Amino acid sequence: PAPIARTAPDGLRELAMARWGMPGPPQFGGAPITNIRNAKSPHWRRWLQPASRCVVPFTSFCEYADTKPRKTPTWFALKDDRPLAVFAGIWTTWHGRRGTKANPVEGEHQLFGFFTTDANAEVGAIHPKAMPVILTTDAEIEQWMTAPAEQALELQRALPDGTLKIVATGEKKDEAA
């Protein structure tokens, strides 16, 4: 589970906990989809209205460099001090089984996923396929949360080259207490 900010039924913004992984297309087995690229797919259409949109807060995100013998985690942020930023996402209420294979949870779940787009120069050097859609201003967040789908999806674009920084690489090492 992770926090998302969404519009509550009373019209106010709320912070909620949700599970990463939107319901996938039934014709592909319905497996959870975490990163959404093809916003034109009929599968996503029902969640493109403002009531189903959310933003997903983060301070840094990871992509894996294709190194040998293991892939190397590479962490990106807007600045070295990792200020709070948000991904553009969608959410839904879903009934079924989620969780780990060892600890599945049956019932009602709040699910989310976030949108991806072509990678900019920094992310593309590590992960050429895609990067998350990142909103960096209050105006962009408002557009994502309230505008008609066509206008909101104008934000599905890479950040300009030079906007992100690599803030860490390699496995995390916990310092001894």
PDB file of C-alpha atoms in Angstrom, residues 4-177:
ATOM      1  CA  ILE A   4      -2.511   8.700  -3.029  1.00  0.00           C
ATOM      2  CA  ALA A   5      -4.277  12.075  -3.086  1.00  0.00           C
ATOM      3  CA  ARG A   6      -7.707  11.991  -4.736  1.00  0.00           C
ATOM      4  CA  THR A   7     -10.984  13.901  -4.800  1.00  0.00           C
ATOM      5  CA  ALA A   8     -13.378  12.616  -2.137  1.00  0.00           C
ATOM      6  CA  PRO A   9     -17.143  12.330  -2.743  1.00  0.00           C
ATOM      7  CA  ASP A  10     -17.636  15.696  -0.974  1.00  0.00           C
ATOM      8  CA  GLY A  11     -15.360  17.362  -3.558  1.00  0.00           C
ATOM      9  CA  LEU A  12     -12.434  17.908  -1.179  1.00  0.00           C
ATOM     10  CA  ARG A  13      -9.014  16.377  -1.694  1.00  0.00           C
ATOM     11  CA  GLU A  14      -8.121  13.502   0.590  1.00  0.00           C
ATOM     12  CA  LEU A  15      -5.100  11.361   1.280  1.00  0.00           C
ATOM     13  CA  ALA A  16      -5.885   7.634   1.093  1.00  0.00           C
ATOM     14  CA  MET A  17      -3.913   4.409   1.182  1.00  0.00           C
ATOM     15  CA  ALA A  18      -4.225   2.240  -1.911  1.00  0.00           C
ATOM     16  CA  ARG A  19      -2.552  -0.820  -3.419  1.00  0.00           C
ATOM     17  CA  TRP A  20      -0.380  -0.394  -6.480  1.00  0.00           C
ATOM     18  CA  GLY A  21      -1.828  -2.291  -9.448  1.00  0.00           C
ATOM     19  CA  MET A  22      -4.976  -1.409 -11.395  1.00  0.00           C
ATOM     20  CA  PRO A  23      -7.143  -4.259 -12.734  1.00  0.00           C
ATOM     21  CA  GLY A  24      -5.645  -5.441 -15.999  1.00  0.00           C
ATOM     22  CA  PRO A  25      -7.572  -6.242 -19.169  1.00  0.00           C
ATOM     23  CA  PRO A  26      -9.517  -9.520 -18.804  1.00  0.00           C
ATOM     24  CA  GLN A  27      -8.343 -10.729 -22.227  1.00  0.00           C
ATOM     25  CA  PHE A  28      -4.788 -10.722 -20.802  1.00  0.00           C
ATOM     26  CA  GLY A  29      -5.695 -12.517 -17.581  1.00  0.00           C
ATOM     27  CA  GLY A  30      -6.535  -9.438 -15.494  1.00  0.00           C
ATOM     28  CA  ALA A  31      -3.083  -9.282 -13.867  1.00  0.00           C
ATOM     29  CA  PRO A  32      -2.461  -6.024 -11.966  1.00  0.00           C
ATOM     30  CA  ILE A  33      -1.107  -3.156 -14.083  1.00  0.00           C
ATOM     31  CA  THR A  34       1.161  -0.756 -12.219  1.00  0.00           C
ATOM     32  CA  ASN A  35       2.352   1.540 -15.005  1.00  0.00           C
ATOM     33  CA  ILE A  36      -0.131   2.775 -17.620  1.00  0.00           C
ATOM     34  CA  ARG A  37       1.227   3.869 -20.970  1.00  0.00           C
ATOM     35  CA  ASN A  38      -1.557   3.481 -23.561  1.00  0.00           C
ATOM     36  CA  ALA A  39      -4.192   5.966 -22.393  1.00  0.00           C
ATOM     37  CA  LYS A  40      -6.061   5.429 -25.690  1.00  0.00           C
ATOM     38  CA  SER A  41      -6.836   1.808 -24.800  1.00  0.00           C
ATOM     39  CA  PRO A  42     -10.577   1.268 -24.236  1.00  0.00           C
ATOM     40  CA  HIS A  43      -9.640  -0.575 -21.022  1.00  0.00           C
ATOM     41  CA  TRP A  44      -8.541   2.671 -19.312  1.00  0.00           C
ATOM     42  CA  ARG A  45     -11.343   4.923 -20.633  1.00  0.00           C
ATOM     43  CA  ARG A  46     -13.658   4.394 -17.627  1.00  0.00           C
ATOM     44  CA  TRP A  47     -10.971   5.669 -15.229  1.00  0.00           C
ATOM     45  CA  LEU A  48      -9.981   8.792 -17.153  1.00  0.00           C
ATOM     46  CA  GLN A  49     -12.725  11.004 -15.696  1.00  0.00           C
ATOM     47  CA  PRO A  50     -11.682  13.366 -12.856  1.00  0.00           C
ATOM     48  CA  ALA A  51     -13.380  11.268 -10.149  1.00  0.00           C
ATOM     49  CA  SER A  52     -10.937   8.422 -10.837  1.00  0.00           C
ATOM     50  CA  ARG A  53      -7.775  10.497 -11.099  1.00  0.00           C
ATOM     51  CA  CYS A  54      -5.232  10.814  -8.333  1.00  0.00           C
ATOM     52  CA  VAL A  55      -1.699  11.956  -7.721  1.00  0.00           C
ATOM     53  CA  VAL A  56       0.892   9.679  -6.153  1.00  0.00           C
ATOM     54  CA  PRO A  57       3.420  11.468  -3.930  1.00  0.00           C
ATOM     55  CA  PHE A  58       7.092  10.534  -4.119  1.00  0.00           C
ATOM     56  CA  THR A  59      10.476  11.955  -3.212  1.00  0.00           C
ATOM     57  CA  SER A  60      12.514   9.719  -5.544  1.00  0.00           C
ATOM     58  CA  PHE A  61      11.864   6.806  -7.878  1.00  0.00           C
ATOM     59  CA  CYS A  62      13.948   3.905  -9.091  1.00  0.00           C
ATOM     60  CA  GLU A  63      14.780   2.472 -12.479  1.00  0.00           C
ATOM     61  CA  TYR A  64      17.199  -0.415 -12.961  1.00  0.00           C
ATOM     62  CA  ALA A  65      20.301  -0.140 -15.145  1.00  0.00           C
ATOM     63  CA  ASP A  66      20.839  -3.303 -17.177  1.00  0.00           C
ATOM     64  CA  THR A  67      24.212  -4.175 -15.639  1.00  0.00           C
ATOM     65  CA  LYS A  68      25.758  -7.606 -15.161  1.00  0.00           C
ATOM     66  CA  PRO A  69      25.642  -9.801 -13.188  1.00  0.00           C
ATOM     67  CA  ARG A  70      22.729  -7.928 -11.533  1.00  0.00           C
ATOM     68  CA  LYS A  71      20.726  -4.893 -12.514  1.00  0.00           C
ATOM     69  CA  THR A  72      21.729  -1.756 -10.603  1.00  0.00           C
ATOM     70  CA  PRO A  73      19.032   0.362  -8.919  1.00  0.00           C
ATOM     71  CA  THR A  74      19.271   4.016  -9.913  1.00  0.00           C
ATOM     72  CA  TRP A  75      17.246   6.610  -7.986  1.00  0.00           C
ATOM     73  CA  PHE A  76      15.953   9.821  -9.581  1.00  0.00           C
ATOM     74  CA  ALA A  77      14.589  12.985  -7.940  1.00  0.00           C
ATOM     75  CA  LEU A  78      13.974  16.607  -8.874  1.00  0.00           C
ATOM     76  CA  LYS A  79      16.891  17.771  -6.676  1.00  0.00           C
ATOM     77  CA  ASP A  80      19.518  16.339  -4.343  1.00  0.00           C
ATOM     78  CA  ASP A  81      17.350  17.000  -1.279  1.00  0.00           C
ATOM     79  CA  ARG A  82      14.516  14.958  -2.867  1.00  0.00           C
ATOM     80  CA  PRO A  83      11.601  17.400  -2.600  1.00  0.00           C
ATOM     81  CA  LEU A  84       8.072  16.054  -2.659  1.00  0.00           C
ATOM     82  CA  ALA A  85       6.627  15.623  -6.153  1.00  0.00           C
ATOM     83  CA  VAL A  86       3.744  13.621  -7.655  1.00  0.00           C
ATOM     84  CA  PHE A  87       3.040  11.123 -10.405  1.00  0.00           C
ATOM     85  CA  ALA A  88      -0.189  11.400 -12.436  1.00  0.00           C
ATOM     86  CA  GLY A  89      -2.343   8.392 -11.598  1.00  0.00           C
ATOM     87  CA  ILE A  90      -5.768   6.798 -11.549  1.00  0.00           C
ATOM     88  CA  TRP A  91      -7.510   4.769  -8.866  1.00  0.00           C
ATOM     89  CA  THR A  92     -10.521   2.505  -8.408  1.00  0.00           C
ATOM     90  CA  THR A  93     -12.328   0.360  -5.866  1.00  0.00           C
ATOM     91  CA  TRP A  94     -12.025  -3.308  -6.777  1.00  0.00           C
ATOM     92  CA  HIS A  95     -13.196  -6.594  -5.247  1.00  0.00           C
ATOM     93  CA  GLY A  96     -11.047  -9.710  -5.365  1.00  0.00           C
ATOM     94  CA  ARG A  97      -7.705 -11.046  -4.183  1.00  0.00           C
ATOM     95  CA  ARG A  98      -4.604  -8.879  -3.884  1.00  0.00           C
ATOM     96  CA  GLY A  99      -1.451  -8.966  -1.836  1.00  0.00           C
ATOM     97  CA  THR A 100       1.478 -11.344  -1.986  1.00  0.00           C
ATOM     98  CA  LYS A 101       1.288 -15.000  -2.964  1.00  0.00           C
ATOM     99  CA  ALA A 102       2.250 -15.865   0.611  1.00  0.00           C
ATOM    100  CA  ASN A 103      -0.315 -13.467   2.113  1.00  0.00           C
ATOM    101  CA  PRO A 104      -3.245 -12.896  -0.258  1.00  0.00           C
ATOM    102  CA  VAL A 105      -6.019 -10.600   0.945  1.00  0.00           C
ATOM    103  CA  GLU A 106      -9.573 -11.229  -0.261  1.00  0.00           C
ATOM    104  CA  GLY A 107     -12.121  -8.398  -0.306  1.00  0.00           C
ATOM    105  CA  GLU A 108     -12.495  -4.766  -1.314  1.00  0.00           C
ATOM    106  CA  HIS A 109      -9.338  -2.926  -2.327  1.00  0.00           C
ATOM    107  CA  GLN A 110      -8.509   0.623  -3.304  1.00  0.00           C
ATOM    108  CA  LEU A 111      -6.139   0.255  -6.276  1.00  0.00           C
ATOM    109  CA  PHE A 112      -3.995   2.734  -8.202  1.00  0.00           C
ATOM    110  CA  GLY A 113      -1.561   2.943 -11.059  1.00  0.00           C
ATOM    111  CA  PHE A 114       0.328   5.812 -12.608  1.00  0.00           C
ATOM    112  CA  PHE A 115       0.924   6.922 -16.149  1.00  0.00           C
ATOM    113  CA  THR A 116       4.191   6.618 -18.020  1.00  0.00           C
ATOM    114  CA  THR A 117       5.534   8.278 -21.129  1.00  0.00           C
ATOM    115  CA  ASP A 118       8.696   8.426 -23.239  1.00  0.00           C
ATOM    116  CA  ALA A 119      11.824   8.779 -21.130  1.00  0.00           C
ATOM    117  CA  ASN A 120      13.738  12.051 -20.971  1.00  0.00           C
ATOM    118  CA  ALA A 121      17.553  12.106 -21.285  1.00  0.00           C
ATOM    119  CA  GLU A 122      18.336  11.303 -17.636  1.00  0.00           C
ATOM    120  CA  VAL A 123      15.912   8.400 -17.247  1.00  0.00           C
ATOM    121  CA  GLY A 124      16.451   7.222 -20.823  1.00  0.00           C
ATOM    122  CA  ALA A 125      20.161   6.666 -20.176  1.00  0.00           C
ATOM    123  CA  ILE A 126      19.159   4.031 -17.597  1.00  0.00           C
ATOM    124  CA  HIS A 127      15.692   2.905 -18.757  1.00  0.00           C
ATOM    125  CA  PRO A 128      15.132   3.869 -22.412  1.00  0.00           C
ATOM    126  CA  LYS A 129      11.526   2.618 -22.651  1.00  0.00           C
ATOM    127  CA  ALA A 130       9.616   4.969 -20.364  1.00  0.00           C
ATOM    128  CA  MET A 131       9.422   7.170 -17.300  1.00  0.00           C
ATOM    129  CA  PRO A 132       6.575   8.151 -14.945  1.00  0.00           C
ATOM    130  CA  VAL A 133       4.431  11.177 -15.763  1.00  0.00           C
ATOM    131  CA  ILE A 134       5.573  13.715 -13.166  1.00  0.00           C
ATOM    132  CA  LEU A 135       3.598  16.847 -12.297  1.00  0.00           C
ATOM    133  CA  THR A 136       5.747  19.681 -10.963  1.00  0.00           C
ATOM    134  CA  THR A 137       3.415  22.651 -10.467  1.00  0.00           C
ATOM    135  CA  ASP A 138       0.136  23.323  -8.690  1.00  0.00           C
ATOM    136  CA  ALA A 139      -1.382  24.220 -12.080  1.00  0.00           C
ATOM    137  CA  GLU A 140      -0.400  20.837 -13.540  1.00  0.00           C
ATOM    138  CA  ILE A 141      -1.838  19.015 -10.522  1.00  0.00           C
ATOM    139  CA  GLU A 142      -5.091  20.966 -10.839  1.00  0.00           C
ATOM    140  CA  GLN A 143      -5.253  20.252 -14.589  1.00  0.00           C
ATOM    141  CA  TRP A 144      -4.689  16.545 -13.956  1.00  0.00           C
ATOM    142  CA  MET A 145      -7.280  16.361 -11.185  1.00  0.00           C
ATOM    143  CA  THR A 146     -10.079  18.414 -12.769  1.00  0.00           C
ATOM    144  CA  ALA A 147      -9.761  18.914 -16.541  1.00  0.00           C
ATOM    145  CA  PRO A 148     -11.590  16.869 -19.170  1.00  0.00           C
ATOM    146  CA  ALA A 149      -9.631  13.729 -20.118  1.00  0.00           C
ATOM    147  CA  GLU A 150      -8.263  15.176 -23.359  1.00  0.00           C
ATOM    148  CA  GLN A 151      -6.753  18.168 -21.517  1.00  0.00           C
ATOM    149  CA  ALA A 152      -5.510  16.075 -18.589  1.00  0.00           C
ATOM    150  CA  LEU A 153      -3.740  13.659 -20.937  1.00  0.00           C
ATOM    151  CA  GLU A 154      -1.780  16.555 -22.459  1.00  0.00           C
ATOM    152  CA  LEU A 155       0.340  16.132 -19.308  1.00  0.00           C
ATOM    153  CA  GLN A 156       1.387  12.622 -20.376  1.00  0.00           C
ATOM    154  CA  ARG A 157       4.813  13.805 -21.500  1.00  0.00           C
ATOM    155  CA  ALA A 158       8.378  13.520 -20.297  1.00  0.00           C
ATOM    156  CA  LEU A 159       9.888  16.182 -18.108  1.00  0.00           C
ATOM    157  CA  PRO A 160      12.350  18.370 -20.019  1.00  0.00           C
ATOM    158  CA  ASP A 161      15.901  17.036 -20.212  1.00  0.00           C
ATOM    159  CA  GLY A 162      17.927  18.268 -17.243  1.00  0.00           C
ATOM    160  CA  THR A 163      14.941  18.312 -14.849  1.00  0.00           C
ATOM    161  CA  LEU A 164      15.823  15.121 -12.947  1.00  0.00           C
ATOM    162  CA  LYS A 165      18.961  14.161 -11.065  1.00  0.00           C
ATOM    163  CA  ILE A 166      20.389  10.791 -10.153  1.00  0.00           C
ATOM    164  CA  VAL A 167      20.457  10.912  -6.354  1.00  0.00           C
ATOM    165  CA  ALA A 168      21.641   7.356  -5.574  1.00  0.00           C
ATOM    166  CA  THR A 169      22.796   4.159  -7.251  1.00  0.00           C
ATOM    167  CA  GLY A 170      23.317   0.627  -6.015  1.00  0.00           C
ATOM    168  CA  GLU A 171      21.717  -1.367  -3.246  1.00  0.00           C
ATOM    169  CA  LYS A 172      20.607   0.483  -0.131  1.00  0.00           C
ATOM    170  CA  LYS A 173      22.868  -0.098   2.839  1.00  0.00           C
ATOM    171  CA  ASP A 174      21.442   0.393   6.312  1.00  0.00           C
ATOM    172  CA  GLU A 175      23.876   2.089   8.648  1.00  0.00           C
ATOM    173  CA  ALA A 176      24.630   0.233  11.876  1.00  0.00           C
ATOM    174  CA  ALA A 177      22.723   1.642  14.847  1.00  0.00           C
TER     175      ALA A 177
END
